[in-house]
JSON list of C-alpha atoms in Angstrom, two decimals:
[
{"chain": "A", "resi": 1, "resn": "MET", "atom": "CA", "xyz": [-194.86, -140.77, 9.48]},
{"chain": "A", "resi": 2, "resn": "ALA", "atom": "CA", "xyz": [-195.42, -142.38, 6.43]},
{"chain": "A", "resi": 3, "resn": "GLY", "atom": "CA", "xyz": [-198.85, -142.01, 4.21]},
{"chain": "A", "resi": 4, "resn": "LYS", "atom": "CA", "xyz": [-198.97, -138.28, 5.44]},
{"chain": "A", "resi": 5, "resn": "ILE", "atom": "CA", "xyz": [-199.39, -135.75, 2.63]},
{"chain": "A", "resi": 6, "resn": "LYS", "atom": "CA", "xyz": [-196.67, -133.00, 2.90]},
{"chain": "A", "resi": 7, "resn": "THR", "atom": "CA", "xyz": [-197.11, -129.27, 2.19]},
{"chain": "A", "resi": 8, "resn": "ASN", "atom": "CA", "xyz": [-195.33, -127.95, -1.01]},
{"chain": "A", "resi": 9, "resn": "GLU", "atom": "CA", "xyz": [-191.61, -127.84, 0.40]},
{"chain": "A", "resi": 10, "resn": "ILE", "atom": "CA", "xyz": [-191.01, -125.00, -2.82]},
{"chain": "A", "resi": 11, "resn": "GLN", "atom": "CA", "xyz": [-193.67, -122.78, -1.65]},
{"chain": "A", "resi": 12, "resn": "THR", "atom": "CA", "xyz": [-193.31, -122.78, 2.13]},
{"chain": "A", "resi": 13, "resn": "GLY", "atom": "CA", "xyz": [-189.71, -123.43, 2.41]},
{"chain": "A", "resi": 14, "resn": "LYS", "atom": "CA", "xyz": [-190.48, -126.35, 4.90]},
{"chain": "A", "resi": 15, "resn": "SER", "atom": "CA", "xyz": [-192.47, -129.39, 5.07]},
{"chain": "A", "resi": 16, "resn": "SER", "atom": "CA", "xyz": [-195.53, -129.77, 7.44]},
{"chain": "A", "resi": 17, "resn": "GLU", "atom": "CA", "xyz": [-198.62, -131.76, 7.68]},
{"chain": "A", "resi": 18, "resn": "ILE", "atom": "CA", "xyz": [-201.60, -130.55, 5.83]},
{"chain": "A", "resi": 19, "resn": "LYS", "atom": "CA", "xyz": [-204.64, -130.17, 7.76]},
{"chain": "A", "resi": 20, "resn": "ASP", "atom": "CA", "xyz": [-206.70, -128.90, 4.85]},
{"chain": "A", "resi": 21, "resn": "LYS", "atom": "CA", "xyz": [-206.66, -131.32, 1.63]},
{"chain": "A", "resi": 22, "resn": "ILE", "atom": "CA", "xyz": [-208.35, -128.66, -0.35]},
{"chain": "A", "resi": 23, "resn": "ARG", "atom": "CA", "xyz": [-206.71, -127.07, -3.48]},
{"chain": "A", "resi": 24, "resn": "TYR", "atom": "CA", "xyz": [-206.93, -123.04, -3.43]},
{"chain": "A", "resi": 25, "resn": "ILE", "atom": "CA", "xyz": [-205.63, -121.12, -6.49]},
{"chain": "A", "resi": 26, "resn": "TYR", "atom": "CA", "xyz": [-204.60, -117.40, -6.44]},
{"chain": "A", "resi": 27, "resn": "CYS", "atom": "CA", "xyz": [-206.45, -115.13, -9.03]},
{"chain": "A", "resi": 28, "resn": "GLY", "atom": "CA", "xyz": [-205.17, -111.84, -8.49]},
{"chain": "A", "resi": 29, "resn": "PRO", "atom": "CA", "xyz": [-202.43, -110.26, -10.18]},
{"chain": "A", "resi": 30, "resn": "ASN", "atom": "CA", "xyz": [-198.71, -111.35, -9.91]},
{"chain": "A", "resi": 31, "resn": "LEU", "atom": "CA", "xyz": [-196.74, -110.23, -6.88]},
{"chain": "A", "resi": 32, "resn": "THR", "atom": "CA", "xyz": [-193.40, -111.29, -8.22]},
{"chain": "A", "resi": 33, "resn": "ASN", "atom": "CA", "xyz": [-191.20, -109.54, -5.64]},
{"chain": "A", "resi": 34, "resn": "LYS", "atom": "CA", "xyz": [-193.45, -111.69, -2.97]},
{"chain": "A", "resi": 35, "resn": "GLY", "atom": "CA", "xyz": [-193.44, -114.79, -4.45]},
{"chain": "A", "resi": 36, "resn": "LEU", "atom": "CA", "xyz": [-197.12, -114.83, -5.51]},
{"chain": "A", "resi": 37, "resn": "ILE", "atom": "CA", "xyz": [-197.86, -115.49, -9.27]},
{"chain": "A", "resi": 38, "resn": "GLN", "atom": "CA", "xyz": [-201.33, -115.52, -10.50]},
{"chain": "A", "resi": 39, "resn": "ASN", "atom": "CA", "xyz": [-202.72, -119.38, -10.87]},
{"chain": "A", "resi": 40, "resn": "THR", "atom": "CA", "xyz": [-200.40, -120.40, -8.43]},
{"chain": "A", "resi": 41, "resn": "ILE", "atom": "CA", "xyz": [-202.02, -123.53, -6.94]},
{"chain": "A", "resi": 42, "resn": "PHE", "atom": "CA", "xyz": [-201.65, -124.37, -3.00]},
{"chain": "A", "resi": 43, "resn": "ILE", "atom": "CA", "xyz": [-202.42, -127.80, -1.41]},
{"chain": "A", "resi": 44, "resn": "GLY", "atom": "CA", "xyz": [-204.15, -126.52, 1.97]},
{"chain": "A", "resi": 45, "resn": "TYR", "atom": "CA", "xyz": [-204.38, -122.72, 2.53]},
{"chain": "A", "resi": 46, "resn": "PRO", "atom": "CA", "xyz": [-201.49, -121.17, 2.40]},
{"chain": "A", "resi": 47, "resn": "GLU", "atom": "CA", "xyz": [-201.21, -119.59, 5.82]},
{"chain": "A", "resi": 48, "resn": "HIS", "atom": "CA", "xyz": [-197.19, -118.82, 5.02]},
{"chain": "A", "resi": 49, "resn": "LEU", "atom": "CA", "xyz": [-198.77, -115.75, 3.40]},
{"chain": "A", "resi": 50, "resn": "ASN", "atom": "CA", "xyz": [-200.47, -114.35, 6.44]},
{"chain": "A", "resi": 51, "resn": "ASP", "atom": "CA", "xyz": [-197.72, -111.50, 6.87]},
{"chain": "A", "resi": 52, "resn": "LEU", "atom": "CA", "xyz": [-198.67, -110.18, 3.01]},
{"chain": "A", "resi": 53, "resn": "PHE", "atom": "CA", "xyz": [-202.55, -110.95, 3.82]},
{"chain": "A", "resi": 54, "resn": "GLU", "atom": "CA", "xyz": [-201.97, -108.17, 6.87]},
{"chain": "A", "resi": 55, "resn": "LYS", "atom": "CA", "xyz": [-200.61, -105.85, 4.58]},
{"chain": "A", "resi": 56, "resn": "CYS", "atom": "CA", "xyz": [-203.14, -106.24, 1.60]},
{"chain": "A", "resi": 57, "resn": "PRO", "atom": "CA", "xyz": [-206.11, -108.46, 2.71]},
{"chain": "A", "resi": 58, "resn": "SER", "atom": "CA", "xyz": [-207.74, -108.25, -0.69]},
{"chain": "A", "resi": 59, "resn": "ILE", "atom": "CA", "xyz": [-204.86, -110.80, -1.55]},
{"chain": "A", "resi": 60, "resn": "LYS", "atom": "CA", "xyz": [-206.63, -113.27, 0.64]},
{"chain": "A", "resi": 61, "resn": "GLY", "atom": "CA", "xyz": [-210.00, -113.21, -1.05]},
{"chain": "A", "resi": 62, "resn": "LEU", "atom": "CA", "xyz": [-208.32, -113.72, -4.33]},
{"chain": "A", "resi": 63, "resn": "ILE", "atom": "CA", "xyz": [-207.10, -117.02, -3.13]},
{"chain": "A", "resi": 64, "resn": "VAL", "atom": "CA", "xyz": [-210.51, -119.58, -3.58]},
{"chain": "A", "resi": 65, "resn": "PRO", "atom": "CA", "xyz": [-211.05, -123.22, -4.06]},
{"chain": "A", "resi": 66, "resn": "VAL", "atom": "CA", "xyz": [-210.13, -124.27, -7.47]},
{"chain": "A", "resi": 67, "resn": "ASN", "atom": "CA", "xyz": [-213.60, -125.63, -8.12]},
{"chain": "A", "resi": 68, "resn": "GLU", "atom": "CA", "xyz": [-214.45, -121.86, -7.83]},
{"chain": "A", "resi": 69, "resn": "LEU", "atom": "CA", "xyz": [-211.97, -120.62, -10.45]},
{"chain": "A", "resi": 70, "resn": "SER", "atom": "CA", "xyz": [-214.05, -119.98, -13.45]},
{"chain": "A", "resi": 71, "resn": "LYS", "atom": "CA", "xyz": [-216.77, -118.02, -11.77]},
{"chain": "A", "resi": 72, "resn": "VAL", "atom": "CA", "xyz": [-214.47, -115.65, -9.60]},
{"chain": "A", "resi": 73, "resn": "MET", "atom": "CA", "xyz": [-212.36, -114.98, -12.95]},
{"chain": "A", "resi": 74, "resn": "GLN", "atom": "CA", "xyz": [-215.68, -114.27, -14.76]},
{"chain": "A", "resi": 75, "resn": "ASN", "atom": "CA", "xyz": [-216.54, -111.76, -11.71]},
{"chain": "A", "resi": 76, "resn": "ILE", "atom": "CA", "xyz": [-212.94, -110.13, -12.05]},
{"chain": "A", "resi": 77, "resn": "SER", "atom": "CA", "xyz": [-213.59, -108.99, -15.58]},
{"chain": "A", "resi": 78, "resn": "LYS", "atom": "CA", "xyz": [-217.19, -107.80, -14.08]},
{"chain": "A", "resi": 79, "resn": "THR", "atom": "CA", "xyz": [-216.96, -103.72, -12.74]},
{"chain": "A", "resi": 80, "resn": "GLY", "atom": "CA", "xyz": [-218.35, -103.36, -9.63]},
{"chain": "A", "resi": 81, "resn": "THR", "atom": "CA", "xyz": [-218.11, -107.13, -8.54]},
{"chain": "A", "resi": 82, "resn": "TYR", "atom": "CA", "xyz": [-216.71, -108.10, -5.19]},
{"chain": "A", "resi": 83, "resn": "GLU", "atom": "CA", "xyz": [-213.64, -110.05, -6.85]},
{"chain": "A", "resi": 84, "resn": "ASN", "atom": "CA", "xyz": [-213.33, -107.04, -9.28]},
{"chain": "A", "resi": 85, "resn": "LEU", "atom": "CA", "xyz": [-212.72, -104.76, -6.44]},
{"chain": "A", "resi": 86, "resn": "MET", "atom": "CA", "xyz": [-210.35, -106.90, -4.61]},
{"chain": "A", "resi": 87, "resn": "TYR", "atom": "CA", "xyz": [-208.43, -107.47, -7.84]},
{"chain": "A", "resi": 88, "resn": "LYS", "atom": "CA", "xyz": [-208.24, -103.41, -8.05]},
{"chain": "A", "resi": 89, "resn": "GLU", "atom": "CA", "xyz": [-207.17, -103.32, -4.28]},
{"chain": "A", "resi": 90, "resn": "VAL", "atom": "CA", "xyz": [-204.02, -105.81, -5.09]},
{"chain": "A", "resi": 91, "resn": "LEU", "atom": "CA", "xyz": [-203.18, -103.63, -8.39]},
{"chain": "A", "resi": 92, "resn": "LYS", "atom": "CA", "xyz": [-203.25, -100.51, -6.03]},
{"chain": "A", "resi": 93, "resn": "PHE", "atom": "CA", "xyz": [-200.92, -102.49, -3.43]},
{"chain": "A", "resi": 94, "resn": "ILE", "atom": "CA", "xyz": [-198.61, -103.38, -6.26]},
{"chain": "A", "resi": 95, "resn": "SER", "atom": "CA", "xyz": [-198.14, -99.75, -7.27]},
{"chain": "A", "resi": 96, "resn": "GLU", "atom": "CA", "xyz": [-197.33, -98.92, -3.93]},
{"chain": "A", "resi": 97, "resn": "VAL", "atom": "CA", "xyz": [-195.01, -101.06, -3.09]},
{"chain": "A", "resi": 98, "resn": "ARG", "atom": "CA", "xyz": [-193.06, -100.32, -5.69]}
]
């Protein structure tokens, strides 16, 4: 149908209608071998990464609405915050996968 927004075909490899038009951004460390790079923006929640979320749930917690980016990045740099702990969990996951 004309006029419907499609997901980013490069990110997902396929086209599908967007149910969620919110823009999300990944705030975690690069997972280049999994195709997830820090500051990647998604239109709608990136459900195509569900397999990765199952292996490391902290990755999911670092995908946030773009309007929360500043707050989340500040919290990542503060030791002991929820975001900081998730970031460290992702780093641990990366080191175990290599």
